[in-house]
Amino acid sequence: MFGDIVRGHRRRLGLSQEEVAGRSGVSVRGLRKIETGRIAAPRPTTVRLLADVFGLKGADRDRFCAAAHTEPPELPGPPEPPGPPDRNARRHTAAPPAQLPADVTGFVGRADALRRLDALLDGDTDPAAVVITTIAGSAGVGKTALAVYWAHRVAERFGDGQLYVNLRGFDPGGQAMDPTVAVRRFLDALGVPAARVPADPDAQAALYRSELAGRRMLIVLDNARDTAQVRPLLPGTPTCLVVVTSRNQLSGLVAASGAHPVTLDLFSPAEATELLTRRLGAGRTTTEPGAVAEIITACARLPLALAIVAARAATHPHLPLHGLAGELRHTGARLDTLTTDDPSTDLRAVFSWSYQALSPDAARLFLLLGLHPGPDCSAPAAASLAAVTVPRIRLLLAELTQANLIVEPAPGRYTFHDLLRAYAADLARGHDTGGTHRILDHYLHTAYTAARLLYPVRTPIALAPPAPGTVPEQITEHEQALVWFAAEQAVLLGAVHHAAATGFDTHTWQLAWAVEHFLDRRGRWHDHVTVQHAAVAAARRLANPSAQAHAHRHLALAYIRLEQLADADVQLRHAQDLYRQDGDLTGQAHAQHTLAHVRERQGRLPEAREEARRSLALYEAAGDRHGQANALNGVGWYHALLGDHASALAACEQALAILQEFGDRRGQAHTWDSIGYAHQHLGHPAEAIACYRQSLELFREFGERYYEATVLDHLGDTHHAGGDEHAARDAWRAALSIYDQLDHPDAAQLRAKLA
């Protein structure tokens, strides 16, 4: 069939059907019909377009085109009725998510489990039901390895991509991932704009299911604790397939959702022998069959334990296998927290001698990594944790990686298997030696530097010097700061909570302060609320009214973004009271300025202007000229919204002069927009256009997409009022493109203007 030839070329190039459709102009629906044989002889134009995408030339192109006409042409039929607009059209323009971890090399055994998983894709299931399989078994039995290996085998059959999350259901710290966190991560991976994500967790889960509707996706939910943790992550469409791994059987998921259970037992002796033989070579295992049998028995035929033993044997090629067997036989139990009837308890012996075989510095680092607060750790952070240089830490991390005690899932970032993390944490208990203080200082001082680069004119806070041995990362540029925050986002959130749990209250509220602007800029307002709540509690324990006021005000800012205006009002009242108690006029002015924003969002414009005037008076009393500039722009903006454009222009021009004096380019961008708006409504189109262009240039410099669209909208209005419909249309179309990318509700109004 010609469809087989097309599919072969597409797979040769590693392209999805959506990618081929996008490059050729052939619809996805048409391409699917060709590949499945429903269109056996497509039009010559279609064939030529596909040949171009596949890069076929000369004789190869001739054979390809000839093959398209070896079958009878498709008989014409009645035209398909037009369907409803494709609400998923925009979401398919981005590359499909491909979140699977790296494929498993040297995979051994599990033939029966693989056959059962293959059957799920070969018609042995209800075609109208969501296909779910649960892979259950003891810790270290290879559930994740099987799921990832099989998922890579079948990934090509899911053209809309793969989602993966480690639910940390059996995390050593007892902190299983809340399913709402996983839902939010999946929404991000699916390209849902932050502005479109509702605050309510149930609404987020409903949006997640809506985004999956009609997509053919593979979803791997790794290390689940129970059915309740999994259920919110299940799609509602039979085009998706879900693989869940857990130490529990998840019988509730089997009973209620028709999941297909696959239970993994220990390796058979033959599989365990095959693993050791593949890793060590047949020559070595066949010469010591007794030692091999003893190692397999001591490791309880547990795949993870066998892999660690094999790694040790491979890196010590002159060590007899009976020596390894003897070490396993005589090493005592140390990981008492994991002493259960689970066969993986024998891992304590394996971990013990693996740890003891390390160099002293690597062993110390392994212990200290048990104190790290995040899901993974960068090399510079590990250097601060261990109080050594970065070049030295890279050597130690390489030693740990080679010993299979840590893994490097992404270049330069390191993490643990759950059991190894528990073992490291157990070793670290009572042997902190300042590691927690150093790692929190590392993240606090680096985040503070990065935050100051993102918003240089922000009122600074005072940090204590970092603990000896801490080497914060050197971040010197705005773009570098953004990249660092993005890479460390999950770790920083973990650091805030770890600081609060371990009594580092000053670090808690200061870390929350440092991440505030980045979280706001990224639209991570739910995370912003969480860390600021922790900051409020920490500042209260410290009896520090200034820190508590800062945290309440930042919490209010997050609530404003989430349109929880009543909550924002409450937080600002707390902040104002605390700033007054502390005698902080600038803080009072900040709170008053933020309250004006709340009143604007509530549609109470006269009150918003009065709040802005009060903030201006407070900034003047405090002698804060930069604050005065922002307040003047606020007063001017509310004048403009209330129709007093001459007063607006006077206030905003005064604000602009001060902002230019301070070099606050972001503040200038907002003020140029306000001035342009005033000129526009005063009938000064040339001046308005010039101001808007200044504002656009600055907002683009900072990557402020929403405000860029707002200014483009205003610019289009000005062109339209002046009769230049072509320029108005161009500006509105550019604004609409951004609003559509952000999925912002203002798009509807702009689309009406264009119509």
mmCIF file of C-alpha atoms in Angstrom, residues 333-569:
data_model
loop_
_atom_site.group_PDB
_atom_site.id
_atom_site.type_symbol
_atom_site.label_atom_id
_atom_site.label_comp_id
_atom_site.label_asym_id
_atom_site.label_seq_id
_atom_site.Cartn_x
_atom_site.Cartn_y
_atom_site.Cartn_z
ATOM 1 C CA ALA A 333 21.279 -3.795 58.105
ATOM 2 C CA ARG A 334 21.392 -0.006 58.412
ATOM 3 C CA LEU A 335 18.301 1.407 56.751
ATOM 4 C CA ASP A 336 15.965 0.702 59.638
ATOM 5 C CA THR A 337 13.306 3.088 58.357
ATOM 6 C CA LEU A 338 12.730 0.782 55.388
ATOM 7 C CA THR A 339 12.711 -2.479 57.341
ATOM 8 C CA THR A 340 9.528 -4.204 56.199
ATOM 9 C CA ASP A 341 8.525 -7.557 54.776
ATOM 10 C CA ASP A 342 9.227 -6.031 51.333
ATOM 11 C CA PRO A 343 11.964 -8.025 49.547
ATOM 12 C CA SER A 344 13.756 -4.743 48.867
ATOM 13 C CA THR A 345 15.037 -4.663 52.463
ATOM 14 C CA ASP A 346 18.092 -6.460 51.197
ATOM 15 C CA LEU A 347 18.980 -3.194 49.456
ATOM 16 C CA ARG A 348 20.294 -1.929 52.772
ATOM 17 C CA ALA A 349 23.294 -4.222 52.442
ATOM 18 C CA VAL A 350 23.850 -3.229 48.813
ATOM 19 C CA PHE A 351 23.606 0.478 49.586
ATOM 20 C CA SER A 352 25.877 0.053 52.604
ATOM 21 C CA TRP A 353 28.823 -1.395 50.756
ATOM 22 C CA SER A 354 28.245 0.861 47.769
ATOM 23 C CA TYR A 355 28.500 3.834 50.106
ATOM 24 C CA GLN A 356 31.554 2.421 51.896
ATOM 25 C CA ALA A 357 33.324 1.839 48.576
ATOM 26 C CA LEU A 358 33.221 5.537 47.722
ATOM 27 C CA SER A 359 36.123 7.881 48.226
ATOM 28 C CA PRO A 360 35.775 9.831 51.513
ATOM 29 C CA ASP A 361 34.760 13.059 49.736
ATOM 30 C CA ALA A 362 32.197 11.323 47.518
ATOM 31 C CA ALA A 363 30.761 9.502 50.540
ATOM 32 C CA ARG A 364 30.409 12.821 52.359
ATOM 33 C CA LEU A 365 28.682 14.341 49.336
ATOM 34 C CA PHE A 366 26.279 11.403 49.078
ATOM 35 C CA LEU A 367 25.350 11.894 52.730
ATOM 36 C CA LEU A 368 24.833 15.647 52.282
ATOM 37 C CA LEU A 369 22.638 15.164 49.211
ATOM 38 C CA GLY A 370 20.141 13.622 51.602
ATOM 39 C CA LEU A 371 19.639 17.165 52.969
ATOM 40 C CA HIS A 372 18.844 18.742 49.591
ATOM 41 C CA PRO A 373 15.297 20.167 49.474
ATOM 42 C CA GLY A 374 14.474 19.815 45.776
ATOM 43 C CA PRO A 375 13.670 17.093 43.269
ATOM 44 C CA ASP A 376 17.095 17.495 41.654
ATOM 45 C CA CYS A 377 20.352 19.343 42.300
ATOM 46 C CA SER A 378 22.710 21.295 40.051
ATOM 47 C CA ALA A 379 26.472 20.990 40.313
ATOM 48 C CA PRO A 380 26.935 24.550 41.706
ATOM 49 C CA ALA A 381 24.323 23.921 44.390
ATOM 50 C CA ALA A 382 26.013 20.638 45.321
ATOM 51 C CA ALA A 383 29.293 22.561 45.614
ATOM 52 C CA SER A 384 27.773 24.880 48.215
ATOM 53 C CA LEU A 385 26.149 21.939 49.978
ATOM 54 C CA ALA A 386 29.527 20.229 50.359
ATOM 55 C CA ALA A 387 31.582 23.460 50.696
ATOM 56 C CA VAL A 388 33.937 22.538 47.836
ATOM 57 C CA THR A 389 34.739 24.072 44.450
ATOM 58 C CA VAL A 390 32.607 23.440 41.366
ATOM 59 C CA PRO A 391 35.395 21.601 39.471
ATOM 60 C CA ARG A 392 35.881 19.314 42.473
ATOM 61 C CA ILE A 393 32.151 18.693 42.870
ATOM 62 C CA ARG A 394 31.847 17.609 39.239
ATOM 63 C CA LEU A 395 34.397 14.864 39.837
ATOM 64 C CA LEU A 396 32.561 13.702 42.950
ATOM 65 C CA LEU A 397 29.193 13.735 41.156
ATOM 66 C CA ALA A 398 30.725 11.688 38.354
ATOM 67 C CA GLU A 399 31.935 9.141 40.926
ATOM 68 C CA LEU A 400 28.460 8.871 42.432
ATOM 69 C CA THR A 401 26.899 8.540 38.990
ATOM 70 C CA GLN A 402 29.284 5.789 37.968
ATOM 71 C CA ALA A 403 28.476 3.953 41.198
ATOM 72 C CA ASN A 404 24.731 4.106 40.309
ATOM 73 C CA LEU A 405 24.043 6.026 43.499
ATOM 74 C CA ILE A 406 22.704 9.068 41.631
ATOM 75 C CA VAL A 407 21.528 9.653 38.079
ATOM 76 C CA GLU A 408 21.867 12.597 35.715
ATOM 77 C CA PRO A 409 18.457 12.851 33.970
ATOM 78 C CA ALA A 410 19.428 16.158 32.352
ATOM 79 C CA PRO A 411 22.898 17.555 31.721
ATOM 80 C CA GLY A 412 24.283 19.032 34.918
ATOM 81 C CA ARG A 413 21.334 18.035 37.140
ATOM 82 C CA TYR A 414 21.382 15.071 39.501
ATOM 83 C CA THR A 415 18.780 13.139 41.431
ATOM 84 C CA PHE A 416 18.150 9.942 43.416
ATOM 85 C CA HIS A 417 16.043 6.864 43.165
ATOM 86 C CA ASP A 418 13.573 6.998 46.066
ATOM 87 C CA LEU A 419 15.321 4.288 48.068
ATOM 88 C CA LEU A 420 18.720 5.847 47.594
ATOM 89 C CA ARG A 421 17.359 9.214 48.704
ATOM 90 C CA ALA A 422 16.004 7.556 51.831
ATOM 91 C CA TYR A 423 19.352 5.915 52.487
ATOM 92 C CA ALA A 424 21.235 9.209 52.061
ATOM 93 C CA ALA A 425 18.766 11.020 54.325
ATOM 94 C CA ASP A 426 19.169 8.311 56.945
ATOM 95 C CA LEU A 427 22.962 8.680 56.831
ATOM 96 C CA ALA A 428 22.663 12.458 57.108
ATOM 97 C CA ARG A 429 20.501 12.302 60.215
ATOM 98 C CA GLY A 430 22.559 13.829 63.001
ATOM 99 C CA HIS A 431 25.449 14.676 60.633
ATOM 100 C CA ASP A 432 24.240 17.918 59.045
ATOM 101 C CA THR A 433 27.495 19.859 59.746
ATOM 102 C CA GLY A 434 25.993 23.034 58.293
ATOM 103 C CA GLY A 435 24.846 21.558 54.987
ATOM 104 C CA THR A 436 21.234 22.721 55.329
ATOM 105 C CA HIS A 437 22.340 26.258 56.167
ATOM 106 C CA ARG A 438 24.730 26.353 53.209
ATOM 107 C CA ILE A 439 22.256 25.029 50.651
ATOM 108 C CA LEU A 440 19.545 27.461 51.774
ATOM 109 C CA ASP A 441 22.073 30.306 51.648
ATOM 110 C CA HIS A 442 23.085 29.190 48.159
ATOM 111 C CA TYR A 443 19.556 29.434 46.844
ATOM 112 C CA LEU A 444 18.694 32.599 48.790
ATOM 113 C CA HIS A 445 21.725 34.638 47.696
ATOM 114 C CA THR A 446 21.603 33.426 44.089
ATOM 115 C CA ALA A 447 17.859 34.028 43.840
ATOM 116 C CA TYR A 448 18.248 37.484 45.398
ATOM 117 C CA THR A 449 20.863 38.462 42.814
ATOM 118 C CA ALA A 450 18.702 37.122 39.978
ATOM 119 C CA ALA A 451 15.618 38.907 41.331
ATOM 120 C CA ARG A 452 17.477 42.233 41.447
ATOM 121 C CA LEU A 453 18.463 41.764 37.799
ATOM 122 C CA LEU A 454 14.855 41.133 36.795
ATOM 123 C CA TYR A 455 13.635 44.260 38.641
ATOM 124 C CA PRO A 456 16.594 46.498 39.550
ATOM 125 C CA VAL A 457 14.576 49.369 41.064
ATOM 126 C CA ARG A 458 12.737 47.179 43.555
ATOM 127 C CA THR A 459 13.279 48.199 47.181
ATOM 128 C CA PRO A 460 16.022 45.816 48.420
ATOM 129 C CA ILE A 461 16.035 43.780 51.627
ATOM 130 C CA ALA A 462 19.026 43.049 53.833
ATOM 131 C CA LEU A 463 20.499 39.520 53.747
ATOM 132 C CA ALA A 464 22.923 38.065 56.243
ATOM 133 C CA PRO A 465 26.267 37.016 54.696
ATOM 134 C CA PRO A 466 26.275 33.445 53.343
ATOM 135 C CA ALA A 467 27.600 30.715 55.610
ATOM 136 C CA PRO A 468 31.287 29.824 55.147
ATOM 137 C CA GLY A 469 31.751 27.436 52.218
ATOM 138 C CA THR A 470 28.693 28.734 50.360
ATOM 139 C CA VAL A 471 29.442 29.944 46.846
ATOM 140 C CA PRO A 472 26.347 31.565 45.281
ATOM 141 C CA GLU A 473 26.177 31.380 41.503
ATOM 142 C CA GLN A 474 27.450 34.365 39.529
ATOM 143 C CA ILE A 475 24.514 35.791 37.580
ATOM 144 C CA THR A 476 25.181 39.084 35.840
ATOM 145 C CA GLU A 477 22.591 39.483 33.073
ATOM 146 C CA HIS A 478 18.808 39.725 32.849
ATOM 147 C CA GLU A 479 18.505 36.773 30.457
ATOM 148 C CA GLN A 480 20.818 34.651 32.599
ATOM 149 C CA ALA A 481 18.605 35.372 35.601
ATOM 150 C CA LEU A 482 15.511 34.196 33.734
ATOM 151 C CA VAL A 483 17.207 30.966 32.641
ATOM 152 C CA TRP A 484 18.391 30.239 36.190
ATOM 153 C CA PHE A 485 14.967 30.849 37.720
ATOM 154 C CA ALA A 486 13.328 28.593 35.129
ATOM 155 C CA ALA A 487 15.774 25.756 35.804
ATOM 156 C CA GLU A 488 15.534 26.043 39.599
ATOM 157 C CA GLN A 489 11.829 26.845 39.942
ATOM 158 C CA ALA A 490 10.790 23.531 41.517
ATOM 159 C CA VAL A 491 13.886 23.489 43.742
ATOM 160 C CA LEU A 492 13.229 27.030 44.982
ATOM 161 C CA LEU A 493 9.666 26.146 45.920
ATOM 162 C CA GLY A 494 11.001 23.118 47.784
ATOM 163 C CA ALA A 495 13.634 25.304 49.470
ATOM 164 C CA VAL A 496 10.947 27.648 50.833
ATOM 165 C CA HIS A 497 9.054 24.765 52.422
ATOM 166 C CA HIS A 498 12.230 23.033 53.618
ATOM 167 C CA ALA A 499 13.382 26.251 55.277
ATOM 168 C CA ALA A 500 10.033 26.594 57.046
ATOM 169 C CA ALA A 501 10.079 22.952 58.190
ATOM 170 C CA THR A 502 13.633 23.108 59.555
ATOM 171 C CA GLY A 503 13.338 26.357 61.507
ATOM 172 C CA PHE A 504 15.053 28.692 59.018
ATOM 173 C CA ASP A 505 12.282 31.291 59.166
ATOM 174 C CA THR A 506 14.372 34.213 57.911
ATOM 175 C CA HIS A 507 15.353 32.188 54.858
ATOM 176 C CA THR A 508 11.679 31.302 54.357
ATOM 177 C CA TRP A 509 10.326 34.816 53.962
ATOM 178 C CA GLN A 510 13.407 36.105 52.135
ATOM 179 C CA LEU A 511 13.314 33.251 49.609
ATOM 180 C CA ALA A 512 9.621 34.004 49.065
ATOM 181 C CA TRP A 513 10.557 37.655 48.463
ATOM 182 C CA ALA A 514 13.248 36.649 45.961
ATOM 183 C CA VAL A 515 10.998 34.416 43.836
ATOM 184 C CA GLU A 516 8.007 36.780 43.885
ATOM 185 C CA HIS A 517 8.691 38.702 40.665
ATOM 186 C CA PHE A 518 9.669 35.611 38.650
ATOM 187 C CA LEU A 519 6.552 33.689 39.695
ATOM 188 C CA ASP A 520 4.395 36.702 38.828
ATOM 189 C CA ARG A 521 6.066 37.145 35.433
ATOM 190 C CA ARG A 522 5.638 33.433 34.628
ATOM 191 C CA GLY A 523 2.000 33.402 35.722
ATOM 192 C CA ARG A 524 2.729 30.905 38.510
ATOM 193 C CA TRP A 525 0.268 32.623 40.790
ATOM 194 C CA HIS A 526 -0.887 29.503 42.639
ATOM 195 C CA ASP A 527 2.717 28.762 43.618
ATOM 196 C CA HIS A 528 3.091 32.430 44.518
ATOM 197 C CA VAL A 529 0.173 32.174 46.942
ATOM 198 C CA THR A 530 1.660 29.050 48.550
ATOM 199 C CA VAL A 531 5.122 30.489 49.185
ATOM 200 C CA GLN A 532 3.762 33.788 50.469
ATOM 201 C CA HIS A 533 1.549 31.948 52.957
ATOM 202 C CA ALA A 534 4.702 30.211 54.206
ATOM 203 C CA ALA A 535 6.414 33.605 54.363
ATOM 204 C CA VAL A 536 3.575 35.131 56.403
ATOM 205 C CA ALA A 537 3.766 32.272 58.920
ATOM 206 C CA ALA A 538 7.566 32.459 59.171
ATOM 207 C CA ALA A 539 7.550 36.238 59.663
ATOM 208 C CA ARG A 540 4.906 35.861 62.356
ATOM 209 C CA ARG A 541 7.080 33.319 64.196
ATOM 210 C CA LEU A 542 9.986 35.757 63.958
ATOM 211 C CA ALA A 543 7.810 38.573 65.334
ATOM 212 C CA ASN A 544 9.114 40.650 62.418
ATOM 213 C CA PRO A 545 6.344 43.108 61.406
ATOM 214 C CA SER A 546 8.257 44.420 58.398
ATOM 215 C CA ALA A 547 8.782 40.937 56.931
ATOM 216 C CA GLN A 548 5.193 40.011 57.726
ATOM 217 C CA ALA A 549 3.908 43.163 55.974
ATOM 218 C CA HIS A 550 6.019 42.408 52.869
ATOM 219 C CA ALA A 551 4.618 38.864 52.749
ATOM 220 C CA HIS A 552 0.994 40.019 53.146
ATOM 221 C CA ARG A 553 1.429 42.564 50.334
ATOM 222 C CA HIS A 554 3.043 40.063 47.976
ATOM 223 C CA LEU A 555 0.273 37.585 48.803
ATOM 224 C CA ALA A 556 -2.239 40.283 47.843
ATOM 225 C CA LEU A 557 -0.493 40.759 44.481
ATOM 226 C CA ALA A 558 -0.869 37.042 43.751
ATOM 227 C CA TYR A 559 -4.550 37.141 44.710
ATOM 228 C CA ILE A 560 -5.099 40.110 42.348
ATOM 229 C CA ARG A 561 -3.670 38.094 39.454
ATOM 230 C CA LEU A 562 -6.051 35.255 40.320
ATOM 231 C CA GLU A 563 -8.986 37.708 40.468
ATOM 232 C CA GLN A 564 -9.498 36.839 44.144
ATOM 233 C CA LEU A 565 -9.993 40.504 44.927
ATOM 234 C CA ALA A 566 -11.692 40.106 48.316
ATOM 235 C CA ASP A 567 -8.744 38.024 49.544
ATOM 236 C CA ALA A 568 -6.340 40.621 48.165
ATOM 237 C CA ASP A 569 -8.204 43.338 50.051
#
